[in-house]
Tab-separated table of C-alpha atoms and ligand atoms in Angstrom:
chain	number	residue	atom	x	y	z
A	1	UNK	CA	7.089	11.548	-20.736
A	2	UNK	CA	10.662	10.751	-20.416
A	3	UNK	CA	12.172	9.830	-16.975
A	4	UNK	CA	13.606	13.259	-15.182
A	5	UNK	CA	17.140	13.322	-15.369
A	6	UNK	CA	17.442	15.428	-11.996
A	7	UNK	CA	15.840	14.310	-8.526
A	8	UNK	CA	12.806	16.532	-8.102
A	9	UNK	CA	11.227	17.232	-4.476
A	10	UNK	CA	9.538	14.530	-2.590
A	11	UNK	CA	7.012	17.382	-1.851
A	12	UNK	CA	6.185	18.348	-5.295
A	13	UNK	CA	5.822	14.397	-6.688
A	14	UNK	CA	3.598	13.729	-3.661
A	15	UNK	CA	1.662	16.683	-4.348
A	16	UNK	CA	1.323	15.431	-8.067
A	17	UNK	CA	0.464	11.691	-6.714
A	18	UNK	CA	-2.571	13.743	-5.551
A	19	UNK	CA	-3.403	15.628	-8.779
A	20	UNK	CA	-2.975	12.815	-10.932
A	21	UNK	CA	-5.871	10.977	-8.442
A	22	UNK	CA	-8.795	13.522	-8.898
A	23	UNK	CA	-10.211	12.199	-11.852
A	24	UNK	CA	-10.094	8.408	-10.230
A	25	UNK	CA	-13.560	7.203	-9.196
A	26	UNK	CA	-14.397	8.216	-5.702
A	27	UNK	CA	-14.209	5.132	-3.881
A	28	UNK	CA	-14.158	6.366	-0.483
A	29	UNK	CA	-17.107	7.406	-0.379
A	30	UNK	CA	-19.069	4.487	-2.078
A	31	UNK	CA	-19.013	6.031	-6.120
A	32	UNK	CA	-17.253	1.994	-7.154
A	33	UNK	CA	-19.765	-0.611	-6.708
A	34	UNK	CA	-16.488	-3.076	-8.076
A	35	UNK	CA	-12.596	-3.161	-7.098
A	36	UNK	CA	-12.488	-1.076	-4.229
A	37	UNK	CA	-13.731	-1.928	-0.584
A	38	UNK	CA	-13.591	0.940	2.828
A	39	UNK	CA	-14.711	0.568	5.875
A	40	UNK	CA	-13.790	4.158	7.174
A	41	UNK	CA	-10.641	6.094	7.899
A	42	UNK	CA	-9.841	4.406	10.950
A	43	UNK	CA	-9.418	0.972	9.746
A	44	UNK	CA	-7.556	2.788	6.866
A	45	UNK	CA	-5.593	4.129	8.609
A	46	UNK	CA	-4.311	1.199	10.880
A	47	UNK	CA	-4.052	-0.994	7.131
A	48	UNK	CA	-1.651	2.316	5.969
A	49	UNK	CA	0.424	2.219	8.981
A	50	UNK	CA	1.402	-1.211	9.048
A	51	UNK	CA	1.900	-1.790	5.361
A	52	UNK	CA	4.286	0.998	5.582
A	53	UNK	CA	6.434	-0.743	8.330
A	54	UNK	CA	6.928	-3.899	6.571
A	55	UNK	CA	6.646	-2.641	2.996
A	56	UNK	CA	10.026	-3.765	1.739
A	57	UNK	CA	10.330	-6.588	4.378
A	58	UNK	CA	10.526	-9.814	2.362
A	59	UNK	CA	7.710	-12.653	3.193
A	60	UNK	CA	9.975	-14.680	0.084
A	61	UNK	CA	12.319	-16.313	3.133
A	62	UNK	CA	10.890	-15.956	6.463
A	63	UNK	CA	13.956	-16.849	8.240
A	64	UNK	CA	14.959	-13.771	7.902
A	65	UNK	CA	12.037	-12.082	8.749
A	66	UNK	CA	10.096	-14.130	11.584
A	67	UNK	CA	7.607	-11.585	12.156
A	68	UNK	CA	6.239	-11.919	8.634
A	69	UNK	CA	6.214	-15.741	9.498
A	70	UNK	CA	3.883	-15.044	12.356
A	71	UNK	CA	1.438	-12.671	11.063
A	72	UNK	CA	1.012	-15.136	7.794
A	73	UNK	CA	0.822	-18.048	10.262
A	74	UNK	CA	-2.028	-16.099	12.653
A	75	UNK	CA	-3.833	-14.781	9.642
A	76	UNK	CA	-3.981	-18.160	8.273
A	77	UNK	CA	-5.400	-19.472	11.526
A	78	UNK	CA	-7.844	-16.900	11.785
A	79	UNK	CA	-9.309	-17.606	8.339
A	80	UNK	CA	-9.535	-21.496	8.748
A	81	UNK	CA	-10.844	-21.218	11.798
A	82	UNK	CA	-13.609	-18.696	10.100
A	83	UNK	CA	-14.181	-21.963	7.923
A	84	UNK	CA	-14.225	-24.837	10.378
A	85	UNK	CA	-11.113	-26.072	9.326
A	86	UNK	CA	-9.974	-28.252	12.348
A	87	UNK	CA	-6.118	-28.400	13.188
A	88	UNK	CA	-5.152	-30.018	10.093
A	89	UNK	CA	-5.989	-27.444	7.890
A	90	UNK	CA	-3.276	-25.172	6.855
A	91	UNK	CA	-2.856	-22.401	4.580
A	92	UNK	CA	-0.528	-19.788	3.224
A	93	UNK	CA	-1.356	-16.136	2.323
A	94	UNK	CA	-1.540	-14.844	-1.440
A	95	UNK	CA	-1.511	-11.689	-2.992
A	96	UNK	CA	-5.352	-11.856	-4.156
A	97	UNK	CA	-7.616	-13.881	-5.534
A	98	UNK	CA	-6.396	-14.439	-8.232
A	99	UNK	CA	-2.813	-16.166	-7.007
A	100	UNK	CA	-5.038	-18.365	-4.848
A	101	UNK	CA	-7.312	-19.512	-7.627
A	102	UNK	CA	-4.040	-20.539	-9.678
A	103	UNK	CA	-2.385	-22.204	-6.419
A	104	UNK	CA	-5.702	-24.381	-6.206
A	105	UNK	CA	-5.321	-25.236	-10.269
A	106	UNK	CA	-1.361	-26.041	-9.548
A	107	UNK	CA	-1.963	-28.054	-6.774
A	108	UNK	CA	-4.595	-30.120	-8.345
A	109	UNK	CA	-2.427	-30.413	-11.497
A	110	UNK	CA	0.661	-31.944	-9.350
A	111	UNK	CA	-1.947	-34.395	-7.354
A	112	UNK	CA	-3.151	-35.314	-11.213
A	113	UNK	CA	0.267	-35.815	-12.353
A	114	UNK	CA	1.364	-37.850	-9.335
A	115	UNK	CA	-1.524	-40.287	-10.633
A	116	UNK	CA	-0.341	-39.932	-14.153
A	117	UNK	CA	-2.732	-37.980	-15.426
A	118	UNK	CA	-0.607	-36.119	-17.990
A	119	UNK	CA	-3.311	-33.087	-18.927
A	120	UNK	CA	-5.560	-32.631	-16.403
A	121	UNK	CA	-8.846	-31.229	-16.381
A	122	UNK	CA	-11.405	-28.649	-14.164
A	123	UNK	CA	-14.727	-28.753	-14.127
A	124	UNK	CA	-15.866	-25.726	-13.114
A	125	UNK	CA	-19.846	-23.382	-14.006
A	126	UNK	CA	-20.000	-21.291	-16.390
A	127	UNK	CA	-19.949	-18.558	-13.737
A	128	UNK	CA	-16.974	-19.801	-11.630
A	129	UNK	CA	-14.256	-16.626	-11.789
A	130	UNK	CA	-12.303	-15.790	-15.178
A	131	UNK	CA	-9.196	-16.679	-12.779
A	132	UNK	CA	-9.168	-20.440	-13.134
A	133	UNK	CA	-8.612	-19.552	-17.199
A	134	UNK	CA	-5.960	-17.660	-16.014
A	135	UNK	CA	-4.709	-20.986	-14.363
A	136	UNK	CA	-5.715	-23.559	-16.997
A	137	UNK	CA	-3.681	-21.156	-19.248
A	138	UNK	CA	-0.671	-20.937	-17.246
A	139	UNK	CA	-0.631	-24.702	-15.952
A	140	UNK	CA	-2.023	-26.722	-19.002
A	141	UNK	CA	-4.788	-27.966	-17.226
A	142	UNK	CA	-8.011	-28.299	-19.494
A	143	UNK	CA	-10.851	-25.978	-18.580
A	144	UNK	CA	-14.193	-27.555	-18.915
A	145	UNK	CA	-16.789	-25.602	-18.581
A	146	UNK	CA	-20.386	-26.243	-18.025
A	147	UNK	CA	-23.931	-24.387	-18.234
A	148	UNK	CA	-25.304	-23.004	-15.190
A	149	UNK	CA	-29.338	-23.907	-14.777
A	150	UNK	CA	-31.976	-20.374	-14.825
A	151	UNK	CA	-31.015	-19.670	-11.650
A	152	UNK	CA	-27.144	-19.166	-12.243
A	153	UNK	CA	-26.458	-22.079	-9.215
A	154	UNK	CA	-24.131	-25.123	-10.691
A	155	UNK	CA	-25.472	-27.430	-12.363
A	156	UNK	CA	-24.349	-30.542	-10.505
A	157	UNK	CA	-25.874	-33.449	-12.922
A	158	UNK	CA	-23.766	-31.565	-15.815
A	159	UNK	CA	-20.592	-31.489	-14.026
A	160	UNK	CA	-21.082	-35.104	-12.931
A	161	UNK	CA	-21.430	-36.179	-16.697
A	162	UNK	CA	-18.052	-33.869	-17.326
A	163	UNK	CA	-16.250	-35.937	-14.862
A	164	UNK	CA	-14.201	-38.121	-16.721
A	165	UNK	CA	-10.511	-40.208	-15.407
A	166	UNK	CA	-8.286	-36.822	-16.425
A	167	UNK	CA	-10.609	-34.917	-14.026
A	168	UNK	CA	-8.286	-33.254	-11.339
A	169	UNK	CA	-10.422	-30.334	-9.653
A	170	UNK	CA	-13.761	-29.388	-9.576
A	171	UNK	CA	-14.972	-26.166	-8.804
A	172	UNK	CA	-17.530	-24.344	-6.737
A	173	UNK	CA	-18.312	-20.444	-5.680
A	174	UNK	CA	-19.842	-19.400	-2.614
A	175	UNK	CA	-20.587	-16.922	-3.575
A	176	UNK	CA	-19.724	-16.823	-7.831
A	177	UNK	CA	-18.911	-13.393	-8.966
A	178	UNK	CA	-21.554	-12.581	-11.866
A	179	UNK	CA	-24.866	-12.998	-10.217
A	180	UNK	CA	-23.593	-13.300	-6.375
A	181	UNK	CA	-25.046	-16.471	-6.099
A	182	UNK	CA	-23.722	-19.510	-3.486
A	183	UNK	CA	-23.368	-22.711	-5.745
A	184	UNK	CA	-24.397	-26.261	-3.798
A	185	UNK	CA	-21.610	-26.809	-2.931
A	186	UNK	CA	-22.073	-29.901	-0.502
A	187	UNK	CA	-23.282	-31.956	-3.938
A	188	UNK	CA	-20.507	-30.581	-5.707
A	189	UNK	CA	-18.230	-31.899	-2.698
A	190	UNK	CA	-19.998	-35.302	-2.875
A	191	UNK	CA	-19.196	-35.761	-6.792
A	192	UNK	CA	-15.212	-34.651	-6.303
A	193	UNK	CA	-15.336	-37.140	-2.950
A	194	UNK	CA	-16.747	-40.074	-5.318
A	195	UNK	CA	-14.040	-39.068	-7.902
A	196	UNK	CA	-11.567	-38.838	-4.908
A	197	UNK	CA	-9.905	-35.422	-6.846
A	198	UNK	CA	-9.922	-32.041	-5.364
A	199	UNK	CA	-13.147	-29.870	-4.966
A	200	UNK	CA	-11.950	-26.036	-4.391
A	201	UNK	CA	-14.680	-23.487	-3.309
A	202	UNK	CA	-14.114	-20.491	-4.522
A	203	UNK	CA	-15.281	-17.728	-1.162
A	204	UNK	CA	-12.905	-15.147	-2.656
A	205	UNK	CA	-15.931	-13.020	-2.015
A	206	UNK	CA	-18.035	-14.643	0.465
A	207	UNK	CA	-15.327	-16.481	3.080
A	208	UNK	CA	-15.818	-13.708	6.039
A	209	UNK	CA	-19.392	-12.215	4.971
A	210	UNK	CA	-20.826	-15.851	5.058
A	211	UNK	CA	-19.532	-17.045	8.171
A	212	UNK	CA	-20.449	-13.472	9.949
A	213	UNK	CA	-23.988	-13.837	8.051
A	214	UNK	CA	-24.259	-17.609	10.235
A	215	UNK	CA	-23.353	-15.670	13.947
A	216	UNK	CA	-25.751	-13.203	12.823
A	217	UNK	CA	-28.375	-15.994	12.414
A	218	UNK	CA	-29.121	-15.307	8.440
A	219	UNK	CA	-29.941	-18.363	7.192
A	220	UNK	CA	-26.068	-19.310	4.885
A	221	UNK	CA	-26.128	-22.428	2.671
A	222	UNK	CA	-23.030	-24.624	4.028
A	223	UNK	CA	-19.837	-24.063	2.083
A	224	UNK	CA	-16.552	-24.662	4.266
A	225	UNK	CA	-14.690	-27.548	6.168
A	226	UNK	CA	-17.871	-28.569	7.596
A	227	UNK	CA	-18.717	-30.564	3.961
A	228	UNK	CA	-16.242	-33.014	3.987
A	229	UNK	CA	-15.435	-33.270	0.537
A	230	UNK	CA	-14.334	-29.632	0.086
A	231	UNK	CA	-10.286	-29.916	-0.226
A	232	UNK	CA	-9.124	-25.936	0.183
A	233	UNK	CA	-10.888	-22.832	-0.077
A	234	UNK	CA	-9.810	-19.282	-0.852
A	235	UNK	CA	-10.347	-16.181	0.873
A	236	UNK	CA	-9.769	-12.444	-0.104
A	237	UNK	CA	-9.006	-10.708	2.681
A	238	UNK	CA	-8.514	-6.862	0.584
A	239	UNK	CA	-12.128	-7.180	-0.067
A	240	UNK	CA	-14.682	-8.338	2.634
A	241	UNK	CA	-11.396	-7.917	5.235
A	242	UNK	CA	-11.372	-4.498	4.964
A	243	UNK	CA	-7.366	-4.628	4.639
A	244	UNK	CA	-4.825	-3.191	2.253
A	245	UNK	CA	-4.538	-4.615	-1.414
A	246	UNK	CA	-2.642	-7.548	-2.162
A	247	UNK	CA	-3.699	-9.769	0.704
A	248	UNK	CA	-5.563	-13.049	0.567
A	249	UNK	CA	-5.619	-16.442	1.803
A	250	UNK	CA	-5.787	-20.361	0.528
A	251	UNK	CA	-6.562	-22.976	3.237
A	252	UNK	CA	-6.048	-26.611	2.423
A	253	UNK	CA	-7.750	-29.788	4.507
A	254	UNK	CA	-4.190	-30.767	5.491
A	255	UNK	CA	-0.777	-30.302	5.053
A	256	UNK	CA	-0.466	-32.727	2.474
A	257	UNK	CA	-2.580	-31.027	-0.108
A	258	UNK	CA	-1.168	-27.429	0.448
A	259	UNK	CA	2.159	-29.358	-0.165
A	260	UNK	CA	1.015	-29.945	-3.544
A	261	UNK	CA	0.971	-26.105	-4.253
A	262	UNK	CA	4.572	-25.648	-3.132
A	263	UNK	CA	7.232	-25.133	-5.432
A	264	UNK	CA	11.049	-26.637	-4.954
A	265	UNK	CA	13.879	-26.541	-6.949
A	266	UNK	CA	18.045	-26.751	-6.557
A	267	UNK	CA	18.391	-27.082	-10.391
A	268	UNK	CA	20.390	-23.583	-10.897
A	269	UNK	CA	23.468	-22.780	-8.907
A	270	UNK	CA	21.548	-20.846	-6.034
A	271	UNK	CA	21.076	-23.680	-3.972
A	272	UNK	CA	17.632	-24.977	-2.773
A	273	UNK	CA	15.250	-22.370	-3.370
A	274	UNK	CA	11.123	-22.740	-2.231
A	275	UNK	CA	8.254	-20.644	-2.201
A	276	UNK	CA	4.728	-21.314	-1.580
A	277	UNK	CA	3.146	-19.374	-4.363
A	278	UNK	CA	3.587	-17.452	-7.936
A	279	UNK	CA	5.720	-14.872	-6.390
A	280	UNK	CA	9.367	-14.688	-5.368
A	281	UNK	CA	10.324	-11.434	-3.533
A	282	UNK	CA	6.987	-10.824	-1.438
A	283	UNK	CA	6.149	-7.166	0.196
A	284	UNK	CA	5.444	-7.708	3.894
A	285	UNK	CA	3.400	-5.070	3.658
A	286	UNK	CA	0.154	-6.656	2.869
A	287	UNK	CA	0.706	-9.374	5.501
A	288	UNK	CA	1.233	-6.704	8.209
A	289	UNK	CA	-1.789	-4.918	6.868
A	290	UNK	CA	-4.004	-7.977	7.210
A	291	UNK	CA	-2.839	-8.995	10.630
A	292	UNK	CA	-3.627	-5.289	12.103
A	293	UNK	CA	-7.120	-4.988	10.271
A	294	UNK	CA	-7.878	-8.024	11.420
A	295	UNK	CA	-7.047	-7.654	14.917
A	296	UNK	CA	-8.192	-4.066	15.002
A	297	UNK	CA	-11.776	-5.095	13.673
A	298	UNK	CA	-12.049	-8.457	15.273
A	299	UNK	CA	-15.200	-10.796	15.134
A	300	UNK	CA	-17.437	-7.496	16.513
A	301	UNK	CA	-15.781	-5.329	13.982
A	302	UNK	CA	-16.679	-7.685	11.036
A	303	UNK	CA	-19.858	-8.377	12.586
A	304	UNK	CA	-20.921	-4.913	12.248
A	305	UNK	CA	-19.482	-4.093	8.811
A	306	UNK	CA	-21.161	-7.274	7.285
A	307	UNK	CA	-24.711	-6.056	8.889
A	308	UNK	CA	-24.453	-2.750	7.520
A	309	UNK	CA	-23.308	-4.678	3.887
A	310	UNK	CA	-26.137	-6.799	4.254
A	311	UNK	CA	-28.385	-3.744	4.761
A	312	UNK	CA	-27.480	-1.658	1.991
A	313	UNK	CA	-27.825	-4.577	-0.473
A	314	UNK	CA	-31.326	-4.967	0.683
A	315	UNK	CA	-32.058	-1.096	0.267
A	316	UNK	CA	-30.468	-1.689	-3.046
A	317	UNK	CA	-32.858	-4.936	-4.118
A	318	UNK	CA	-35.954	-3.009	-3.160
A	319	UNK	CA	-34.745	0.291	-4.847
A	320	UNK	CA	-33.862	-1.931	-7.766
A	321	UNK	CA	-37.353	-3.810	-7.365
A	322	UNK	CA	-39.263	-0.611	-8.028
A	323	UNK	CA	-37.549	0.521	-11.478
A	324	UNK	CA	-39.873	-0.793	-14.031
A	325	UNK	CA	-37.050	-1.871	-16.297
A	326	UNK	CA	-35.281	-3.769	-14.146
A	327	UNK	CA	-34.766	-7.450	-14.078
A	328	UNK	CA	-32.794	-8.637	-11.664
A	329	UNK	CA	-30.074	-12.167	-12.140
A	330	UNK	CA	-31.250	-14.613	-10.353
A	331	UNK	CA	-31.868	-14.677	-6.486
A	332	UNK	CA	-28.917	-13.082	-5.180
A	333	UNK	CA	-28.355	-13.911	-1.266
A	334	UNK	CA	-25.168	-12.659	0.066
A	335	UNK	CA	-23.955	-8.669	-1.059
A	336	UNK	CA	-23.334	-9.184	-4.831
A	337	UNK	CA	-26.355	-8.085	-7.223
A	338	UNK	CA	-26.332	-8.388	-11.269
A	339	UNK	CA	-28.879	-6.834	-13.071
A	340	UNK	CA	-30.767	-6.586	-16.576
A	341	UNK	CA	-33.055	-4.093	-18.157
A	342	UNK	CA	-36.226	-4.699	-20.422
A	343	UNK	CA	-35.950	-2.308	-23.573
A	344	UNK	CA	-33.028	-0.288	-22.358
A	345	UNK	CA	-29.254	-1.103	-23.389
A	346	UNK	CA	-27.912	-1.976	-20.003
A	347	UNK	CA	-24.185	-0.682	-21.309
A	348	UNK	CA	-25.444	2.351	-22.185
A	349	UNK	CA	-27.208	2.930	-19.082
A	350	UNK	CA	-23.411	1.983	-17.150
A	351	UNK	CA	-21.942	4.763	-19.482
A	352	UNK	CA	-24.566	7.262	-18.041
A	353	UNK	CA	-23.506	5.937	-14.788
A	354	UNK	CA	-20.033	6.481	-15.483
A	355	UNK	CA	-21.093	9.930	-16.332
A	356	UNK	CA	-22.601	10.793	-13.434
A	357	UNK	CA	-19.470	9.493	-11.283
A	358	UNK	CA	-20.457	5.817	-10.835
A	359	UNK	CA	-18.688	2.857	-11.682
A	360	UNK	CA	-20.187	-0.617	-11.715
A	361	UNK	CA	-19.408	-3.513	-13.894
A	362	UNK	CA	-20.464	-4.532	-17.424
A	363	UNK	CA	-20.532	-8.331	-18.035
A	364	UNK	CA	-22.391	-10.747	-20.140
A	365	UNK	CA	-24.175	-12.612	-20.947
A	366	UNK	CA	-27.200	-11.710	-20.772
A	367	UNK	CA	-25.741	-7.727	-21.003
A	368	UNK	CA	-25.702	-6.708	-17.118
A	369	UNK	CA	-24.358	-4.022	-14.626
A	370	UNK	CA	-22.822	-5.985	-11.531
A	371	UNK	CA	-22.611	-3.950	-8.247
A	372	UNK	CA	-20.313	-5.219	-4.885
A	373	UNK	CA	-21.954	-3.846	-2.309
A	374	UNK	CA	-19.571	-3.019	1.248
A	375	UNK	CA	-19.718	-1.191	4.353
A	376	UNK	CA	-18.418	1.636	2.521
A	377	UNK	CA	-22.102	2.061	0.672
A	378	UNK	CA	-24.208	3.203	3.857
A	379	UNK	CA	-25.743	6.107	3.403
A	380	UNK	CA	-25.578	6.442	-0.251
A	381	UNK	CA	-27.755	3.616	-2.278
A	382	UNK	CA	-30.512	6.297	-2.296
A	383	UNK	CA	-28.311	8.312	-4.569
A	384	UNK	CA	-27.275	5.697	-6.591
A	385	UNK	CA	-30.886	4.445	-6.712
A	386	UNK	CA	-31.405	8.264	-8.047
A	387	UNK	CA	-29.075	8.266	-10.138
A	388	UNK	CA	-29.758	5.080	-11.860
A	389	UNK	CA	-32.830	6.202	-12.454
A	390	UNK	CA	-32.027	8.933	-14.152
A	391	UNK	CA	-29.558	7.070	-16.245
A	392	UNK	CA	-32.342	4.435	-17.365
A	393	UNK	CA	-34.575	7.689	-18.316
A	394	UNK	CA	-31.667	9.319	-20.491
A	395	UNK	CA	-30.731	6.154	-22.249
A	396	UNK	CA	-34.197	4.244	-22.164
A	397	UNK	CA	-35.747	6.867	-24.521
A	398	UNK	CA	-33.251	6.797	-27.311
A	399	UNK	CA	-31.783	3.725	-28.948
A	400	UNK	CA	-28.185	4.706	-27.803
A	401	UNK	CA	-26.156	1.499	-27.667
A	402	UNK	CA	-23.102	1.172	-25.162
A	403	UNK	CA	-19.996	-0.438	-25.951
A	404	UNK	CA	-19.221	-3.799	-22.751
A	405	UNK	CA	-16.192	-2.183	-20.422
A	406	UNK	CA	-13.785	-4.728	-19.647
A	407	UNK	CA	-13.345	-5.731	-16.477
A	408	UNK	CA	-9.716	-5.898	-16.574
A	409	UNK	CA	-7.387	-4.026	-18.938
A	410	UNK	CA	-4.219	-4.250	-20.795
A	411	UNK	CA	-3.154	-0.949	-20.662
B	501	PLP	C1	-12.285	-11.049	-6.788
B	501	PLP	C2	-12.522	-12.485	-7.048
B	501	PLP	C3	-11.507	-13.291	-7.560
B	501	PLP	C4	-10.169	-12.730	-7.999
B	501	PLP	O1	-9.530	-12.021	-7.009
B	501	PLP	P1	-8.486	-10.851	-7.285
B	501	PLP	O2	-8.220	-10.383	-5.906
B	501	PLP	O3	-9.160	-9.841	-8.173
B	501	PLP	O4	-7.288	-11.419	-7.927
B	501	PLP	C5	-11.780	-14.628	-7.689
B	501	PLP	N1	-12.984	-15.144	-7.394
B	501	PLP	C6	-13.995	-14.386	-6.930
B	501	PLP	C7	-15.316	-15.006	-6.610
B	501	PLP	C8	-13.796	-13.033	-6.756
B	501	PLP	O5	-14.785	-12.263	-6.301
């Protein structure tokens, strides 16, 4: 389709904004157990209006725009303060996991080379997030990868015999994405503070849920500022924070190490230019977003959400419990769940899924389906229980095969 070459009405493309969205997965009402998050129309609603106002303010130069400098700086607060991070720690906002996992690699590559270790290298689970390839990739840093034991945790005595004087980061999840498991992190900490290099923990997933789990008094493995060899942490606040896409958070120890994952330069003939991540021009609008969600939830709100998460993945372990085929990844703990089947493809049985108007992950190895489980799920596991069911009949009897979905796509 060729671009218009006459303005058409705003009415009509809006209207067609809405057609062209009917045959995306219903997410608002719990049909993605992956990529989408909703913790009802209200808090919506509040994320809508204030990405709106500041959608084409510019977070690149906050001089210009102090308000965006405040809401990053409160956000920032709020989250290290979620993770015991003292007064020293300090942060800066991302657009998603993802640009925090690559800030952690960059500023462990530019503490490396300020050593003079010329290629650096991670050592990181097998299970830690495809992100950090992302960031090996992009910042010639050497990924090292290493088994995970039976119970997809980290396998600490592996990574310490990985460690060797080019290592510049080492990695931990809390909780991983695969099998939504926390790794130790405090031994993990411990090997990167006898190395003296930079241990990130990866709580992309689990940086509010965990610390709302510990006021709720559910027994959470440490993983923050508390364990004092853990050197930043990253948080994604358009997942467990409810808020609009585009929005999360890295929090260094100090000042020093977040200074690592600055960038500087007056080698063109723009003058000094700086920015704190991989972006340049920055929407406001997911800053504002996060700052009003926040503020509009607050601890109670979160407090809340993360009990009715935490009770919809339990409805979902025992519903999974009773399917025969099912062999569930591990001992998940937090509101991640991967899960296997005994004689039945597990791909197919995600295409039958799909079918029926479900989406949840495919990933291996061993071949899985993956769910995220969020406030937006209460009320409707039993249906997905049903319908899984239904999907392991249909596929379990034949020997149809499914074809792994990527996670991700290139289209
Ligand atoms: C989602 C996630 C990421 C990547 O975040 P994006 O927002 O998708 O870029 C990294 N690590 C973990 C554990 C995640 O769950």
């Amino acid at each position: 389709m060729a671009l218009v070459s006459h303005r058409r009405s705003a009415q009509e493309i809006l209207d067609e904004l809405d057609e062209l969205a009917k045959d995306d997965i219903d997410w608002k009402h719990g049909h993605a157990f992956s990529l989408a998050y909703y913790a009802g129309d209200d808090v919506y609603d509040v994320a809508q209006q204030a990405n709106l106002k500041f959608l084409s303010a510019n977070a690149l130069n906050v001089a210009a725009f102090p308000s965006l400098r405040r809401m990053q700086n409160d956000v920032v607060r709020w989250v290290a303060d979620l993770l015991h991070g003292g007064d020293a720690a300090a942060g800066f906002m991302t657009s998603g996991g993802t640009e925090s996992l690559l800030m952690a690699v960059k500023a462990a590559r530019t503490r490396g080379a300020q050593r003079g270790i010329v290629t650096g290298e991670m050592v990181l689970p097998s299970t830690a997030h495809a992100a950090f390839e992302k960031g090996a990739e992009y910042f010639g840093v050497r990924s090292v990868r290493v088994p995970v034991g039976n119970d997809y945790r980290a396998d600490v005595a592996a990574m310490a015999a990985a460690v060797t004087p080019n290592t510049v980061l080492l990695v931990a999840s809390a909780p991983q994405y695969p099998q939504g498991i926390v790794d130790p992190v405090s031994d993990i900490a411990v090997l990167a503070q006898r190395h003296d290099v930079n241990c990130h923990v990866d709580a992309c997933m689990g940086g509010i849920t965990l610390p709302m789990m510990e006021k709720l008094g559910e027994p959470v493995p440490p993983f923050d500022f508390r364990i004092p060899g853990v050197t930043s942490i990253s948080v994604d606040l358009h997942k467990y924070g409810y808020t609009a896409k585009g929005a999360s958070v890295i929090v260094h120890r100090n000042k020093q190490l977040r200074q690592q994952q600055t960038f500087r330069t007056e080698n063109w003939l723009g003058g000094i230019y700086a920015s704190s991540g991989i972006l340049g021009t920055k929407s406001g609008g997911p800053i504002a977003a996060a700052w009003a969600v926040m503020q509009y939830l607050g601890e109670d709100g979160y407090l809340q959400l993360t009990r009715v998460a935490r009770r919809c993945f339990e409805q979902l372990l025992v519903g999974l419990r009773a399917i025969p085929q099912v062999v569930i990844l591990g001992q998940p703990a937090v509101t991640l769940v991967a899960f296997g089947f005994r004689d039945v493809d597990a791909f197919a049985v995600g295409d039958a899924l799909h079918r029926r108007g479900w989406f949840v992950d495919q990933q291996q190895p061993p071949p899985s389906l993956h769910c995220t489980i969020n406030a937006v799920h209460d009320g409707v596991i039993d249906s997905f229980l049903e319908a899984l069911r239904a999907a392991v009949d249909e596929v379990g009897g034949s020997d149809s095969r499914g074809k792994q979905k990527a996670y991700g796509s290139l289209e």
